[in-house]
Coordinates of C-alpha atoms (C1' of nucleotides) in Angstrom, one line a residue:
Chain A
M99 CA 0.0 0.0 0.0
K100 CA 1.5 3.3 -1.0
N101 CA -0.4 5.7 1.3
P102 CA -1.1 3.8 4.5
K103 CA -3.9 5.4 6.5
Y104 CA -1.8 5.5 9.7
I105 CA 0.6 7.8 8.0
K106 CA -2.2 10.2 7.3
V107 CA -3.3 10.2 10.9
L108 CA 0.3 10.5 12.1
D109 CA 1.1 13.5 9.8
F110 CA -2.1 15.2 10.8
I111 CA -1.3 15.0 14.5
K112 CA 2.4 15.8 14.1
N113 CA 1.5 18.8 12.0
K114 CA -0.9 20.1 14.7
I115 CA 1.8 19.7 17.3
Q116 CA 4.5 21.3 15.3
L117 CA 2.3 24.3 14.5
G118 CA 1.4 24.6 18.1
E119 CA -2.3 24.0 17.5
I120 CA -2.2 21.7 20.5
E121 CA -0.2 23.3 23.3
V122 CA 2.5 21.5 25.3
G123 CA 0.7 19.5 28.0
G124 CA -2.6 19.6 26.1
Y125 CA -4.4 16.4 25.4
L126 CA -4.9 14.9 21.9
P127 CA -8.4 13.8 20.9
S128 CA -9.0 10.4 22.4
E129 CA -8.3 7.3 20.3
N130 CA -12.0 6.7 19.7
E131 CA -12.5 10.3 18.6
L132 CA -9.6 10.0 16.1
C133 CA -11.2 6.8 14.8
L134 CA -14.4 8.6 14.0
H135 CA -12.6 11.6 12.6
F136 CA -10.6 9.5 10.1
S137 CA -13.0 6.7 9.7
V138 CA -10.5 4.1 10.7
T139 CA -10.2 1.5 13.5
R140 CA -8.4 1.9 16.7
T141 CA -5.6 -0.4 15.5
T142 CA -4.8 2.2 12.8
V143 CA -5.0 5.1 15.2
R144 CA -2.8 3.4 17.7
K145 CA -0.2 2.6 15.1
A146 CA 0.1 6.3 14.4
L147 CA 0.2 7.2 18.1
D148 CA 2.9 4.6 18.7
E149 CA 5.1 6.4 16.2
L150 CA 4.5 9.7 17.8
L151 CA 5.3 8.1 21.2
K152 CA 8.5 6.6 19.8
E153 CA 9.6 9.9 18.4
G154 CA 8.9 11.7 21.7
F155 CA 6.1 13.9 20.6
I156 CA 3.5 12.6 23.0
E157 CA 3.2 10.7 26.2
K158 CA 0.4 8.4 27.1
Q159 CA -1.4 8.1 30.4
H160 CA -3.5 5.0 31.0
G161 CA -7.0 6.0 31.8
K162 CA -6.5 9.7 31.0
G163 CA -5.3 10.3 27.5
S164 CA -2.3 11.2 25.3
R165 CA -0.6 14.5 26.0
V166 CA 1.8 16.6 24.0
R167 CA 5.3 16.5 25.5
E168 CA 7.6 19.4 25.9
R169 CA 9.9 19.3 22.9
R170 CA 13.5 18.9 23.8
K171 CA 15.6 21.9 23.0
S172 CA 18.5 19.8 22.2
L173 CA 19.2 18.3 18.7
G174 CA 17.2 15.1 18.1
L175 CA 19.7 13.5 15.8
L176 CA 19.5 10.0 16.9
T177 CA 16.5 9.0 14.9
V178 CA 16.0 8.6 11.2
K179 CA 14.6 12.1 11.1
G180 CA 16.6 14.7 9.2
F181 CA 18.2 17.7 10.8
S182 CA 15.6 20.3 9.9
E183 CA 12.7 18.3 11.2
A184 CA 14.5 17.4 14.3
V185 CA 15.6 20.9 15.2
G186 CA 12.7 22.9 13.9
E187 CA 12.3 26.4 12.5
N188 CA 15.5 27.9 13.8
A189 CA 17.7 25.6 11.7
Q190 CA 19.8 26.8 8.8
T191 CA 21.9 24.9 6.5
V192 CA 24.9 26.0 4.4
F193 CA 26.7 23.9 1.8
I194 CA 30.4 23.6 2.3
Q195 CA 30.7 21.2 -0.6
K196 CA 28.0 20.6 -3.1
P197 CA 27.6 17.0 -4.3
V198 CA 30.6 15.8 -6.2
V199 CA 32.2 12.6 -7.2
S200 CA 34.8 11.6 -4.6
D201 CA 36.7 8.8 -2.9
W202 CA 35.1 7.0 0.0
G203 CA 36.2 9.1 3.0
I204 CA 38.8 7.7 5.3
E205 CA 36.9 9.3 8.1
I206 CA 34.0 6.9 7.8
N207 CA 33.8 4.9 11.0
H208 CA 31.2 2.3 9.9
E209 CA 32.4 -0.4 7.7
V210 CA 31.5 0.4 4.1
N211 CA 29.6 -2.4 2.3
E212 CA 31.8 -4.3 -0.2
S213 CA 29.3 -3.6 -3.0
D214 CA 29.7 0.1 -2.3
K215 CA 33.5 0.2 -2.2
S216 CA 33.7 -0.7 -5.8
C217 CA 31.3 2.0 -7.0
Q218 CA 31.6 5.7 -7.7
C219 CA 31.1 7.7 -4.5
I220 CA 29.2 10.9 -4.2
Y221 CA 30.2 13.3 -1.4
F222 CA 28.7 16.4 0.1
E223 CA 29.2 18.4 3.2
R224 CA 27.0 20.9 5.0
L225 CA 27.2 23.2 7.9
R226 CA 24.2 23.2 10.2
K227 CA 23.3 26.2 12.3
V228 CA 20.8 27.0 15.0
N229 CA 19.9 30.6 15.4
D230 CA 22.8 31.5 13.1
E231 CA 25.3 29.7 15.4
P232 CA 27.2 26.9 13.8
V233 CA 26.6 23.7 15.7
M234 CA 27.4 20.8 13.4
I235 CA 29.4 19.8 10.3
E236 CA 27.8 16.9 8.4
K237 CA 29.8 14.9 5.9
N238 CA 27.9 12.5 3.7
W239 CA 29.1 9.7 1.4
M240 CA 27.0 7.4 -0.7
S241 CA 27.1 5.2 -3.8
G242 CA 26.0 7.0 -7.0
K243 CA 24.4 3.9 -8.4
A244 CA 20.8 4.6 -7.3
L245 CA 21.0 8.3 -7.8
E246 CA 21.0 9.1 -11.6
G247 CA 21.4 12.9 -12.1
F248 CA 22.0 13.6 -8.4
L249 CA 25.0 15.9 -9.1
N250 CA 23.8 19.5 -9.7
M251 CA 20.3 18.7 -8.5
E252 CA 18.6 21.2 -6.3
F253 CA 17.4 19.7 -3.1
T254 CA 13.6 19.5 -2.7
E255 CA 12.8 22.2 0.0
G256 CA 16.5 22.1 0.8
S257 CA 16.2 18.6 2.3
F258 CA 18.3 15.7 1.2
F259 CA 15.8 13.2 2.6
K260 CA 12.9 14.9 0.9
T261 CA 14.8 14.8 -2.4
L262 CA 15.4 11.0 -2.0
S263 CA 11.7 10.5 -1.3
R264 CA 10.1 12.8 -3.9
V265 CA 12.6 12.5 -6.7
Y266 CA 13.9 8.9 -6.3
R267 CA 11.1 7.3 -4.3
I268 CA 13.6 6.1 -1.8
E269 CA 12.8 6.1 1.9
I270 CA 15.1 5.8 4.9
T271 CA 14.4 2.5 6.6
G272 CA 16.9 2.5 9.4
S273 CA 20.0 4.0 11.0
E274 CA 22.9 2.9 13.1
H275 CA 24.8 5.4 15.2
E276 CA 28.2 5.3 16.9
L277 CA 29.1 8.1 19.2
R278 CA 32.5 9.2 20.3
A279 CA 34.1 12.2 22.0
G280 CA 37.0 13.5 20.1
F281 CA 38.5 16.4 18.3
A282 CA 37.8 17.9 14.9
N283 CA 40.4 18.9 12.4
A284 CA 41.4 22.6 11.9
K285 CA 39.1 23.2 9.0
T286 CA 36.0 21.8 10.8
N287 CA 37.0 23.6 14.1
S288 CA 37.1 26.8 12.2
L289 CA 33.8 26.3 10.5
L290 CA 32.2 25.4 13.9
N291 CA 33.9 28.4 15.4
I292 CA 35.5 26.2 18.0
K293 CA 38.8 26.9 19.8
K294 CA 41.5 24.3 19.5
G295 CA 41.4 21.9 22.4
I296 CA 37.6 21.9 22.7
P297 CA 36.2 18.4 22.2
V298 CA 33.4 17.6 19.8
L299 CA 30.8 14.9 19.8
R300 CA 31.3 12.8 16.8
I301 CA 28.4 10.7 15.5
S302 CA 28.9 8.1 12.8
V303 CA 25.7 7.2 11.0
K304 CA 24.9 4.4 8.6
F305 CA 21.5 4.9 7.0
T306 CA 19.8 2.0 5.2
T307 CA 17.1 2.8 2.7
S308 CA 14.3 1.1 0.8
N309 CA 16.7 0.8 -2.1
P310 CA 19.2 -2.0 -1.3
Q311 CA 21.8 -0.4 -3.6
L312 CA 21.8 2.8 -1.5
T313 CA 23.4 3.1 1.9
I314 CA 24.3 6.5 3.2
Y315 CA 27.3 7.1 5.5
S316 CA 27.5 10.3 7.5
E317 CA 30.0 11.7 9.9
L318 CA 28.7 14.4 12.2
F319 CA 30.9 16.7 14.2
C320 CA 28.9 18.5 16.8
N321 CA 29.7 21.5 19.0
T322 CA 27.8 20.5 22.2
E323 CA 28.8 23.5 24.3
K324 CA 25.4 25.2 23.8
Y325 CA 23.3 22.5 22.1
P326 CA 23.6 19.0 23.4
V327 CA 22.4 16.2 21.3
G328 CA 19.1 14.7 22.5
N329 CA 17.3 11.5 22.3
S330 CA 14.3 10.0 24.0
Y331 CA 12.6 6.7 24.2
F332 CA 9.3 5.8 25.7
I333 CA 7.5 2.5 26.1
Chain B
M272 CA -3.2 -7.2 32.2
K273 CA -0.2 -8.3 34.2
N274 CA 1.4 -10.8 31.8
P275 CA 0.7 -9.7 28.2
K276 CA 1.1 -12.5 25.7
Y277 CA 3.3 -10.4 23.5
I278 CA 5.8 -10.2 26.3
K279 CA 6.0 -14.0 26.4
V280 CA 6.6 -14.1 22.7
L281 CA 9.1 -11.4 22.8
D282 CA 11.1 -12.9 25.7
F283 CA 11.0 -16.3 24.0
I284 CA 12.5 -15.0 20.8
K285 CA 15.0 -12.6 22.5
N286 CA 16.2 -15.4 24.6
K287 CA 16.8 -17.7 21.6
I288 CA 18.7 -14.9 19.9
Q289 CA 20.8 -14.1 23.0
L290 CA 21.7 -17.8 23.5
G291 CA 22.6 -18.1 19.9
E292 CA 20.0 -20.7 19.1
I293 CA 19.2 -18.7 16.0
E294 CA 22.5 -17.6 14.4
V295 CA 23.1 -14.1 13.1
G296 CA 21.6 -13.8 9.6
G297 CA 19.3 -16.8 10.3
Y298 CA 15.5 -16.4 9.9
L299 CA 13.0 -16.4 12.6
P300 CA 9.9 -18.7 12.2
S301 CA 7.4 -16.8 10.1
E302 CA 4.7 -14.8 11.8
N303 CA 2.1 -17.4 11.1
E304 CA 4.2 -20.1 12.5
L305 CA 4.8 -18.1 15.7
C306 CA 1.0 -17.6 15.9
L307 CA 0.4 -21.3 15.8
H308 CA 3.2 -22.0 18.3
F309 CA 1.9 -19.6 20.9
S310 CA -1.8 -19.8 20.0
V311 CA -2.1 -16.1 19.4
T312 CA -3.1 -13.9 16.5
R313 CA -0.7 -12.1 14.2
T314 CA -1.4 -8.8 15.9
T315 CA 0.2 -10.2 19.0
V316 CA 3.1 -11.7 17.3
R317 CA 3.7 -8.5 15.3
K318 CA 3.7 -6.4 18.5
A319 CA 6.5 -8.6 19.9
L320 CA 8.5 -8.4 16.6
D321 CA 8.0 -4.7 16.5
E322 CA 9.8 -4.5 19.9
L323 CA 12.6 -6.7 18.7
L324 CA 12.9 -4.5 15.6
K325 CA 13.0 -1.3 17.7
E326 CA 15.7 -2.8 19.9
G327 CA 17.8 -3.8 16.9
F328 CA 17.7 -7.5 17.4
I329 CA 16.1 -8.3 14.1
E330 CA 15.5 -6.9 10.6
K331 CA 12.4 -7.5 8.5
Q332 CA 12.3 -8.2 4.8
H333 CA 9.0 -7.8 3.1
G334 CA 8.2 -11.0 1.3
K335 CA 11.1 -13.0 2.9
G336 CA 11.0 -13.0 6.6
S337 CA 12.6 -11.6 9.8
R338 CA 16.3 -12.1 10.2
V339 CA 18.6 -11.9 13.2
R340 CA 20.8 -8.9 13.0
E341 CA 24.5 -8.8 13.8
R342 CA 24.6 -7.4 17.3
R343 CA 26.5 -4.2 17.5
K344 CA 29.8 -4.4 19.4
S345 CA 29.4 -0.9 20.7
L346 CA 27.6 -0.1 23.9
G347 CA 23.8 0.2 23.4
L348 CA 23.3 2.7 26.1
L349 CA 20.7 4.8 24.4
T350 CA 17.7 2.7 25.2
V351 CA 15.9 2.0 28.4
K352 CA 17.9 -1.2 28.7
G353 CA 20.4 -1.6 31.5
F354 CA 24.1 -1.8 30.9
S355 CA 24.5 -5.5 31.4
E356 CA 21.8 -6.4 29.0
A357 CA 23.0 -3.9 26.5
V358 CA 26.7 -5.0 26.6
G359 CA 26.3 -8.7 27.2
E360 CA 28.4 -11.3 28.9
N361 CA 31.8 -9.4 29.0
A362 CA 30.5 -6.6 31.2
Q363 CA 31.6 -6.1 34.8
T364 CA 30.5 -3.7 37.4
V365 CA 32.3 -2.3 40.4
F366 CA 30.7 -0.1 43.1
I367 CA 32.6 3.1 43.6
Q368 CA 30.0 4.4 46.1
K369 CA 27.3 2.1 47.5
P370 CA 23.9 3.7 47.9
V371 CA 23.9 6.5 50.5
V372 CA 21.9 9.5 51.4
S373 CA 23.3 12.5 49.6
D374 CA 22.6 16.0 48.1
W375 CA 21.2 16.3 44.6
G376 CA 24.4 16.4 42.5
I377 CA 25.4 19.6 40.9
E378 CA 26.6 17.6 37.9
I379 CA 23.0 16.7 36.9
N380 CA 22.3 18.2 33.5
H381 CA 18.6 17.6 33.3
E382 CA 16.3 19.7 35.3
V383 CA 15.4 18.0 38.6
N384 CA 11.6 17.8 39.2
E385 CA 10.5 20.3 41.9
S386 CA 8.9 17.4 43.9
D387 CA 12.2 15.6 43.9
K388 CA 14.3 18.6 45.0
S389 CA 12.6 18.8 48.4
C390 CA 13.1 15.1 49.1
Q391 CA 15.9 13.0 50.5
C392 CA 18.2 12.0 47.7
I393 CA 19.9 8.6 47.3
Y394 CA 23.2 8.4 45.4
F395 CA 25.3 5.6 44.1
E396 CA 28.2 5.4 41.7
R397 CA 29.5 2.5 39.6
L398 CA 32.4 1.7 37.3
R399 CA 31.5 -0.3 34.3
K400 CA 34.1 -2.5 32.5
V401 CA 34.2 -4.5 29.4
N402 CA 36.7 -7.3 29.2
D403 CA 38.2 -5.8 32.4
E404 CA 38.8 -2.5 30.8
P405 CA 37.1 0.5 32.4
V406 CA 34.8 2.2 29.9
M407 CA 32.3 4.2 31.9
I408 CA 31.5 5.8 35.2
E409 CA 27.9 5.9 36.1
K410 CA 26.6 8.3 38.7
N411 CA 22.9 8.0 39.8
W412 CA 20.6 10.1 41.9
M413 CA 17.0 9.5 42.8
S414 CA 14.4 10.4 45.4
G415 CA 14.3 7.9 48.3
K416 CA 10.5 8.2 48.6
A417 CA 9.5 5.2 46.6
L418 CA 12.5 3.0 47.7
E419 CA 11.9 2.0 51.4
G420 CA 14.9 0.0 52.6
F421 CA 17.0 0.6 49.5
L422 CA 20.2 1.5 51.4
N423 CA 22.2 -1.6 52.2
M424 CA 20.1 -3.7 49.8
E425 CA 21.8 -6.3 47.7
F426 CA 21.0 -5.8 44.0
T427 CA 19.0 -8.6 42.4
E428 CA 21.5 -10.3 40.1
G429 CA 23.7 -7.3 40.5
S430 CA 21.2 -5.2 38.5
F431 CA 19.6 -2.0 39.6
F432 CA 16.8 -2.2 37.1
K433 CA 16.0 -5.8 38.1
T434 CA 16.0 -4.8 41.8
L435 CA 13.5 -2.1 40.9
S436 CA 11.3 -4.6 39.1
R437 CA 11.5 -7.6 41.4
V438 CA 11.6 -5.9 44.8
Y439 CA 9.7 -2.7 44.2
R440 CA 7.5 -3.7 41.2
I441 CA 8.7 -0.5 39.4
E442 CA 9.4 -0.6 35.7
I443 CA 11.3 1.9 33.6
T444 CA 8.8 3.5 31.2
G445 CA 11.0 6.0 29.4
S446 CA 14.3 7.8 29.1
E447 CA 15.6 11.1 27.8
H448 CA 19.3 11.5 26.9
E449 CA 21.5 14.5 26.4
L450 CA 24.9 13.9 24.9
R451 CA 27.9 16.1 25.1
A452 CA 31.6 15.9 24.5
G453 CA 33.6 17.1 27.4
F454 CA 36.2 16.3 30.0
A455 CA 35.9 14.4 33.3
N456 CA 37.3 15.4 36.6
A457 CA 40.6 14.0 37.9
K458 CA 39.0 11.3 40.0
T459 CA 36.8 10.0 37.1
N460 CA 39.7 10.2 34.7
S461 CA 41.8 8.1 37.0
L462 CA 39.1 5.5 37.5
L463 CA 38.6 5.3 33.7
N464 CA 42.4 5.1 33.2
I465 CA 42.2 8.2 31.0
K466 CA 45.1 10.6 30.4
K467 CA 44.4 14.2 31.1
G468 CA 43.3 16.0 27.9
I469 CA 41.4 13.0 26.5
P470 CA 37.8 13.9 26.0
V471 CA 34.9 11.8 27.3
L472 CA 31.4 11.3 26.0
R473 CA 29.0 12.5 28.6
I474 CA 25.5 11.2 28.6
S475 CA 22.9 12.7 30.9
V476 CA 19.9 10.5 31.4
K477 CA 16.5 11.1 33.0
F478 CA 14.6 7.9 33.5
T479 CA 10.9 7.9 34.1
T480 CA 9.3 4.9 35.8
S481 CA 5.9 3.4 36.4
N482 CA 6.0 5.0 39.9
P483 CA 5.3 8.8 39.4
Q484 CA 7.3 9.4 42.6
L485 CA 10.4 7.9 41.1
T486 CA 12.6 9.6 38.5
I487 CA 16.2 8.5 38.1
Y488 CA 18.9 10.9 37.1
S489 CA 22.1 9.5 35.7
E490 CA 25.3 11.0 34.5
L491 CA 27.6 8.8 32.4
F492 CA 31.2 9.5 31.6
C493 CA 32.3 7.3 28.7
N494 CA 35.8 6.5 27.4
T495 CA 34.9 6.0 23.7
E496 CA 38.5 5.4 22.5
K497 CA 37.9 1.6 22.2
Y498 CA 34.2 1.3 22.7
P499 CA 32.0 3.8 21.0
V500 CA 28.4 4.2 22.2
G501 CA 25.9 2.7 19.8
N502 CA 22.3 3.1 18.9
S503 CA 20.1 1.8 16.1
Y504 CA 16.6 2.5 14.9
F505 CA 14.6 0.7 12.3
I506 CA 11.2 1.3 10.8
Chain C
dT273 C1' -19.9 4.9 36.5
dA274 C1' -18.2 6.7 32.2
dG275 C1' -14.4 7.4 29.4
dT276 C1' -9.6 6.4 28.5
dG277 C1' -5.8 3.7 26.9
dG278 C1' -3.8 -1.6 26.8
dT279 C1' -4.4 -6.1 25.0
dC280 C1' -6.3 -9.4 22.0
dT281 C1' -9.2 -12.1 18.5
dA282 C1' -10.4 -13.8 13.8
dG283 C1' -10.7 -12.7 10.1
dA284 C1' -9.4 -9.8 5.3
dC285 C1' -6.8 -7.9 1.3
dC286 C1' -2.4 -6.1 -0.5
dA287 C1' 2.6 -6.0 -2.0
dC288 C1' 6.9 -8.3 -2.3
dG289 C1' 10.3 -12.3 -3.1
dG290 C1' 11.3 -16.5 -5.1
dT291 C1' 9.9 -20.8 -7.7
Chain D
dC98 C1' 2.1 -19.5 -7.9
dC99 C1' 2.7 -19.6 -2.8
dG100 C1' 4.5 -17.9 1.4
dT101 C1' 6.1 -13.9 3.5
dG102 C1' 5.4 -9.5 5.8
dG103 C1' 2.3 -4.8 5.7
dT104 C1' -2.1 -2.8 6.5
dC105 C1' -6.7 -2.8 8.1
dT106 C1' -11.5 -4.0 9.9
dA107 C1' -15.0 -4.7 13.6
dG108 C1' -15.5 -6.1 17.2
dA109 C1' -14.2 -7.7 22.6
dC110 C1' -12.6 -7.5 27.5
dC111 C1' -9.5 -5.5 30.8
dA112 C1' -7.2 -1.8 33.9
dC113 C1' -6.7 2.8 35.1
dT114 C1' -8.5 7.7 36.2
dA115 C1' -11.7 10.7 37.8
dG116 C1' -16.1 12.7 39.0

DNA sequence: TAGTGGTCTAGACCACGGT
DNA sequence: CCGTGGTCTAGACCACTAG
């Protein structure tokens, strides 16, 4: 099924929360009300709410209802969400290197798939800012096999993930992260406006996608002095 | 319901994986087979498999089946799982400070609940090792309200979370993490066998539990030189 | 007691993978 | 083609919260 109903319900509620139409601490409509509103069964509504719960948007209270959680101010980078969606409206992005053909970076911490190593590699690098302060350098490598015409392409709404989805019909299906404390090189330090000797949080990500030929390798260098990286998990 | 069926299914499969009875890359029984084996419906089996997927134990392939994933070698600390379960059989734990009455630590990065601040605080500190190498210092603070007789108590199977569950019937229901790169103090550095000037990964955790009176605040200082901290997420 | 979320049943149809 | 997982329906009963 291309457009599952639970995605519609999920997007509807997530949108309401992100626009502030339901205030923090406010209750969502009950599951039964949502069922009526969307003409679906509770199974479908609950699947959507489970996603929202997993992503930290809501909390559930047995016997009371589902409430909007206070959104963390830190960067929610440890999910499959992209940066912009995770951080919100105060995020800015600047290309340091537009997509080019390159070698597989020696900085990649995850093991690169054998099938990728033998292929042409596409690389791009971006600087992420919050409120105009640089907080993260993001370096990305991926095989060019599945991405015909990717070089010189404008990103859909400035988002790499949206481009993958809208242009190539490729969805992110999973991610693995490794986290380390370390130091960045001089160039990255300078871009992040970090003094020498200040450690950075380094996150190595391996994204799997709905296209078996496409795996994305990212190395993130985060200045955590003002904005720690956040993650939450509820059951 | 005290003992949901999906927990039984989940524990059964997780146990098989952890004991190696299904090798890495091997397929689980199909959902329909599991239904027959446990006399439950697919809804229930899928709820269990969803948990295993979320925790990174398995991966699903549409049209083929569910396969056991290679367990990450890094520390899976970013879930509600405890250290021992996350790391496995090579983990050791040493008390640096057995549970005592203390002040709320000034090192706590999360905001401490107002209701906690006015209460007696219990503190304990442990050193975590993997293959006899120190990798993490874990400092824990919590209100003593819900934990009658906790001081001087032996931990069930050496596990704090198991003690909470078995003795106090309290379950972990969620966690929020903040991650930073930074430095540890001299004492922690010495316990971690870290040279001065080597950065550590600092993880601030706030655990919520099934008892509204109990919130647990932890500060982890990780030496990531050999063992990075890992996390994975699949949809 | 009424309303909420938590669990579960017994089906159904669809999309994908491999034969 | 069949078996797999993905989505969905239309119910049911339970446990928790609050008036």
